[in-house]
Amino acid sequence: MTSAGRFAPSPSGELHVGNLRTAILAWLFARSSGRRFLLRVEDLDRARAGAEALQLRDLAAVGVTWDGDAVRQTARGTLYEDAIGRLQQAGLTYECYCTRREIQEAPSAPHAPQGAYPGTCRNLDAAELEFKRSTRPAAVRLRAGVQEYTVRDVLHGEYTGVVDDFVLRRNDGVTAYNLAVVVDDAAQGIDQVVRGDDLLPSTPRQAYLASLLDIPLPEYAHVPLVVNDDGARLAKRDGAVTLADLAETGVSVQDVRNRLLVSLGLPPGTLQQALASFDPDRLPKQPWVWKA
Ligand code: GLU
């Protein structure tokens, strides 16, 4: 399989300029390194009717092209269950019956990093398990053998972050993002992951999981986000931030693309033209403030 990069939006609504900037970057990273570029709709959770079509339309409008059809995570359940099955067979999972509230209220384990699952269900005996099984459906957690893991990132260098017994399958049966993303990237031959740097803290968990599944790690590049005037991650409530909103205020798609390219230190024009000037080493390292 030839190597590939990807963009993997969650179809929770229209893409805003921050999402589009990340997509453009992922495209530039992939195309400038001779990779294919794939699109994956991460619709396991937070999917809103109609959002996928609008997202694909807006990506195409700014000039992001992809190879083959976009894939949807909801069509890939067997792949996820196979991976969970392999981990189960290797004794690397356990059932968890905790509610969110119970997790919040549990005393954290000694030396456990902040925010880590406290391990309540890690070593239940047969009687406890039998009782818990009668209370509610189980989530499946990873039985992690480490508390942290180090990854390499093109923009951040070495990054060490928390690995806890994170959820692989939620108790409503939905595959968890951290499992799906690792399995999908591997199955799709993706060896370059470019995405917003809000996902950097999840990356050690994903890389550790990949190691347990004998999956080679992709190249990671976590790119700075677009923020509003207050420095908070851009959101729909920040005004005219989607292509449709901006078109209504007289800003064309080309104008938006040019602003995004210029914000990356690249010349205005098409993405194809920007490729010639694209150099990952010269990308801005700071968040970019969107001014409507
Ligand atoms: N679906 C995730 C999001 O839209 C991105 C996941 C990824 O790129 O790994 O935030």
mmCIF file of N, CA, C and O in Angstrom, residues 108-109 111-119 141-142 144-151 158-167 178 195 198-209:
data_model
loop_
_atom_site.group_PDB
_atom_site.id
_atom_site.type_symbol
_atom_site.label_atom_id
_atom_site.label_comp_id
_atom_site.label_asym_id
_atom_site.label_seq_id
_atom_site.Cartn_x
_atom_site.Cartn_y
_atom_site.Cartn_z
ATOM 1 N N SER A 108 -7.948 9.197 43.525
ATOM 2 C CA SER A 108 -7.050 8.727 42.468
ATOM 3 C C SER A 108 -5.987 7.815 43.071
ATOM 4 O O SER A 108 -5.609 7.948 44.232
ATOM 5 N N ALA A 109 -5.549 6.865 42.261
ATOM 6 C CA ALA A 109 -4.548 5.898 42.720
ATOM 7 C C ALA A 109 -3.252 6.638 43.032
ATOM 8 O O ALA A 109 -2.961 7.661 42.419
ATOM 9 N N HIS A 111 0.319 8.018 42.911
ATOM 10 C CA HIS A 111 1.242 8.294 41.781
ATOM 11 C C HIS A 111 0.541 8.318 40.427
ATOM 12 O O HIS A 111 1.200 8.398 39.399
ATOM 13 N N ALA A 112 -0.788 8.232 40.421
ATOM 14 C CA ALA A 112 -1.465 8.242 39.114
ATOM 15 C C ALA A 112 -1.473 9.675 38.580
ATOM 16 O O ALA A 112 -1.671 10.614 39.330
ATOM 17 N N PRO A 113 -1.234 9.824 37.284
ATOM 18 C CA PRO A 113 -1.271 11.169 36.728
ATOM 19 C C PRO A 113 -2.682 11.755 36.774
ATOM 20 O O PRO A 113 -3.673 11.024 36.795
ATOM 21 N N GLN A 114 -2.730 13.076 36.801
ATOM 22 C CA GLN A 114 -3.997 13.812 36.824
ATOM 23 C C GLN A 114 -4.909 13.380 35.663
ATOM 24 O O GLN A 114 -4.451 13.256 34.534
ATOM 25 N N GLY A 115 -6.171 13.127 35.992
ATOM 26 C CA GLY A 115 -7.132 12.807 34.933
ATOM 27 C C GLY A 115 -7.135 11.346 34.521
ATOM 28 O O GLY A 115 -7.921 10.941 33.682
ATOM 29 N N ALA A 116 -6.240 10.549 35.102
ATOM 30 C CA ALA A 116 -6.180 9.138 34.708
ATOM 31 C C ALA A 116 -7.331 8.369 35.354
ATOM 32 O O ALA A 116 -7.766 8.695 36.466
ATOM 33 N N TYR A 117 -7.813 7.339 34.677
ATOM 34 C CA TYR A 117 -8.848 6.476 35.262
ATOM 35 C C TYR A 117 -8.296 5.860 36.557
ATOM 36 O O TYR A 117 -7.182 5.312 36.563
ATOM 37 N N PRO A 118 -9.054 5.935 37.665
ATOM 38 C CA PRO A 118 -8.499 5.498 38.957
ATOM 39 C C PRO A 118 -8.345 3.991 39.109
ATOM 40 O O PRO A 118 -7.825 3.520 40.125
ATOM 41 N N GLY A 119 -8.786 3.206 38.147
ATOM 42 C CA GLY A 119 -8.529 1.762 38.212
ATOM 43 C C GLY A 119 -9.558 0.973 39.017
ATOM 44 O O GLY A 119 -9.330 -0.196 39.342
ATOM 45 N N ARG A 141 -12.156 -1.420 28.831
ATOM 46 C CA ARG A 141 -10.969 -0.574 28.986
ATOM 47 C C ARG A 141 -9.700 -1.338 28.644
ATOM 48 O O ARG A 141 -9.630 -2.565 28.801
ATOM 49 N N LEU A 142 -8.699 -0.594 28.254
ATOM 50 C CA LEU A 142 -7.371 -1.164 28.037
ATOM 51 C C LEU A 142 -6.689 -1.376 29.389
ATOM 52 O O LEU A 142 -6.753 -0.510 30.261
ATOM 53 N N ALA A 144 -3.581 -0.981 30.641
ATOM 54 C CA ALA A 144 -2.319 -0.385 30.172
ATOM 55 C C ALA A 144 -1.155 -0.841 31.047
ATOM 56 O O ALA A 144 -1.296 -0.938 32.265
ATOM 57 N N GLY A 145 -0.042 -1.096 30.434
ATOM 58 C CA GLY A 145 1.147 -1.538 31.181
ATOM 59 C C GLY A 145 2.117 -0.398 31.466
ATOM 60 O O GLY A 145 3.198 -0.626 32.018
ATOM 61 N N VAL A 146 1.770 0.799 31.074
ATOM 62 C CA VAL A 146 2.636 1.966 31.307
ATOM 63 C C VAL A 146 1.756 3.114 31.803
ATOM 64 O O VAL A 146 0.537 3.052 31.700
ATOM 65 N N GLN A 147 2.394 4.134 32.357
ATOM 66 C CA GLN A 147 1.628 5.318 32.789
ATOM 67 C C GLN A 147 1.871 6.504 31.875
ATOM 68 O O GLN A 147 1.173 7.516 31.946
ATOM 69 N N GLU A 148 2.915 6.391 31.059
ATOM 70 C CA GLU A 148 3.142 7.435 30.065
ATOM 71 C C GLU A 148 3.871 6.833 28.878
ATOM 72 O O GLU A 148 4.377 5.699 28.950
ATOM 73 N N TYR A 149 3.904 7.598 27.791
ATOM 74 C CA TYR A 149 4.504 7.091 26.565
ATOM 75 C C TYR A 149 5.017 8.309 25.801
ATOM 76 O O TYR A 149 4.461 9.401 25.907
ATOM 77 N N THR A 150 6.092 8.108 25.056
ATOM 78 C CA THR A 150 6.705 9.232 24.340
ATOM 79 C C THR A 150 6.518 9.062 22.837
ATOM 80 O O THR A 150 6.728 7.972 22.304
ATOM 81 N N VAL A 151 6.105 10.138 22.204
ATOM 82 C CA VAL A 151 5.971 10.120 20.740
ATOM 83 C C VAL A 151 6.870 11.213 20.162
ATOM 84 O O VAL A 151 7.315 12.108 20.871
ATOM 85 N N GLU A 158 9.994 15.596 20.780
ATOM 86 C CA GLU A 158 9.549 14.490 21.640
ATOM 87 C C GLU A 158 8.463 14.992 22.577
ATOM 88 O O GLU A 158 8.609 16.049 23.186
ATOM 89 N N TYR A 159 7.401 14.210 22.695
ATOM 90 C CA TYR A 159 6.302 14.610 23.569
ATOM 91 C C TYR A 159 5.912 13.398 24.414
ATOM 92 O O TYR A 159 5.603 12.331 23.879
ATOM 93 N N THR A 160 5.956 13.589 25.729
ATOM 94 C CA THR A 160 5.579 12.502 26.635
ATOM 95 C C THR A 160 4.252 12.854 27.287
ATOM 96 O O THR A 160 4.079 13.980 27.756
ATOM 97 N N GLY A 161 3.328 11.914 27.285
ATOM 98 C CA GLY A 161 2.025 12.198 27.885
ATOM 99 C C GLY A 161 1.442 10.962 28.552
ATOM 100 O O GLY A 161 1.960 9.848 28.426
ATOM 101 N N VAL A 162 0.341 11.208 29.245
ATOM 102 C CA VAL A 162 -0.307 10.188 30.073
ATOM 103 C C VAL A 162 -0.889 9.052 29.233
ATOM 104 O O VAL A 162 -1.501 9.280 28.195
ATOM 105 N N VAL A 163 -0.689 7.836 29.726
ATOM 106 C CA VAL A 163 -1.447 6.687 29.218
ATOM 107 C C VAL A 163 -2.142 6.073 30.426
ATOM 108 O O VAL A 163 -1.487 5.715 31.401
ATOM 109 N N ASP A 164 -3.448 5.977 30.385
ATOM 110 C CA ASP A 164 -4.158 5.307 31.479
ATOM 111 C C ASP A 164 -4.970 4.157 30.878
ATOM 112 O O ASP A 164 -4.799 3.822 29.699
ATOM 113 N N ASP A 165 -5.794 3.561 31.701
ATOM 114 C CA ASP A 165 -6.640 2.466 31.208
ATOM 115 C C ASP A 165 -7.819 3.081 30.464
ATOM 116 O O ASP A 165 -8.946 3.092 30.944
ATOM 117 N N PHE A 166 -7.563 3.601 29.279
ATOM 118 C CA PHE A 166 -8.615 4.347 28.582
ATOM 119 C C PHE A 166 -9.637 3.399 27.957
ATOM 120 O O PHE A 166 -9.390 2.208 27.775
ATOM 121 N N VAL A 167 -10.796 3.975 27.635
ATOM 122 C CA VAL A 167 -11.922 3.190 27.116
ATOM 123 C C VAL A 167 -11.687 2.819 25.652
ATOM 124 O O VAL A 167 -11.258 3.648 24.846
ATOM 125 N N ASN A 178 -10.206 6.744 20.453
ATOM 126 C CA ASN A 178 -8.780 6.368 20.514
ATOM 127 C C ASN A 178 -8.497 5.006 19.887
ATOM 128 O O ASN A 178 -7.413 4.781 19.358
ATOM 129 N N ARG A 195 -2.949 16.958 12.293
ATOM 130 C CA ARG A 195 -4.234 17.340 12.901
ATOM 131 C C ARG A 195 -3.981 18.433 13.918
ATOM 132 O O ARG A 195 -2.822 18.780 14.203
ATOM 133 N N ASP A 198 -4.729 20.254 19.619
ATOM 134 C CA ASP A 198 -5.561 19.864 20.761
ATOM 135 C C ASP A 198 -5.546 18.344 20.930
ATOM 136 O O ASP A 198 -5.889 17.839 22.002
ATOM 137 N N LEU A 199 -5.131 17.611 19.900
ATOM 138 C CA LEU A 199 -5.106 16.143 19.997
ATOM 139 C C LEU A 199 -3.731 15.607 20.404
ATOM 140 O O LEU A 199 -3.577 14.394 20.607
ATOM 141 N N LEU A 200 -2.758 16.493 20.565
ATOM 142 C CA LEU A 200 -1.429 16.010 20.991
ATOM 143 C C LEU A 200 -1.489 15.229 22.315
ATOM 144 O O LEU A 200 -0.897 14.161 22.424
ATOM 145 N N PRO A 201 -2.224 15.708 23.320
ATOM 146 C CA PRO A 201 -2.282 14.953 24.585
ATOM 147 C C PRO A 201 -2.879 13.546 24.458
ATOM 148 O O PRO A 201 -2.628 12.696 25.312
ATOM 149 N N SER A 202 -3.678 13.285 23.424
ATOM 150 C CA SER A 202 -4.229 11.935 23.233
ATOM 151 C C SER A 202 -3.259 11.023 22.492
ATOM 152 O O SER A 202 -3.466 9.801 22.439
ATOM 153 N N THR A 203 -2.242 11.609 21.888
ATOM 154 C CA THR A 203 -1.369 10.844 20.998
ATOM 155 C C THR A 203 -0.562 9.762 21.716
ATOM 156 O O THR A 203 -0.437 8.650 21.188
ATOM 157 N N PRO A 204 -0.009 10.012 22.916
ATOM 158 C CA PRO A 204 0.690 8.915 23.602
ATOM 159 C C PRO A 204 -0.209 7.695 23.824
ATOM 160 O O PRO A 204 0.234 6.554 23.662
ATOM 161 N N ARG A 205 -1.468 7.902 24.168
ATOM 162 C CA ARG A 205 -2.390 6.771 24.332
ATOM 163 C C ARG A 205 -2.518 6.002 23.022
ATOM 164 O O ARG A 205 -2.466 4.773 22.974
ATOM 165 N N GLN A 206 -2.705 6.749 21.936
ATOM 166 C CA GLN A 206 -2.900 6.100 20.630
ATOM 167 C C GLN A 206 -1.642 5.367 20.180
ATOM 168 O O GLN A 206 -1.715 4.262 19.639
ATOM 169 N N ALA A 207 -0.490 5.990 20.415
ATOM 170 C CA ALA A 207 0.774 5.364 19.976
ATOM 171 C C ALA A 207 1.047 4.106 20.803
ATOM 172 O O ALA A 207 1.519 3.090 20.279
ATOM 173 N N TYR A 208 0.738 4.164 22.091
ATOM 174 C CA TYR A 208 0.932 2.975 22.936
ATOM 175 C C TYR A 208 0.009 1.845 22.477
ATOM 176 O O TYR A 208 0.430 0.688 22.338
ATOM 177 N N LEU A 209 -1.235 2.191 22.195
ATOM 178 C CA LEU A 209 -2.188 1.186 21.703
ATOM 179 C C LEU A 209 -1.683 0.588 20.382
ATOM 180 O O LEU A 209 -1.748 -0.634 20.173
#
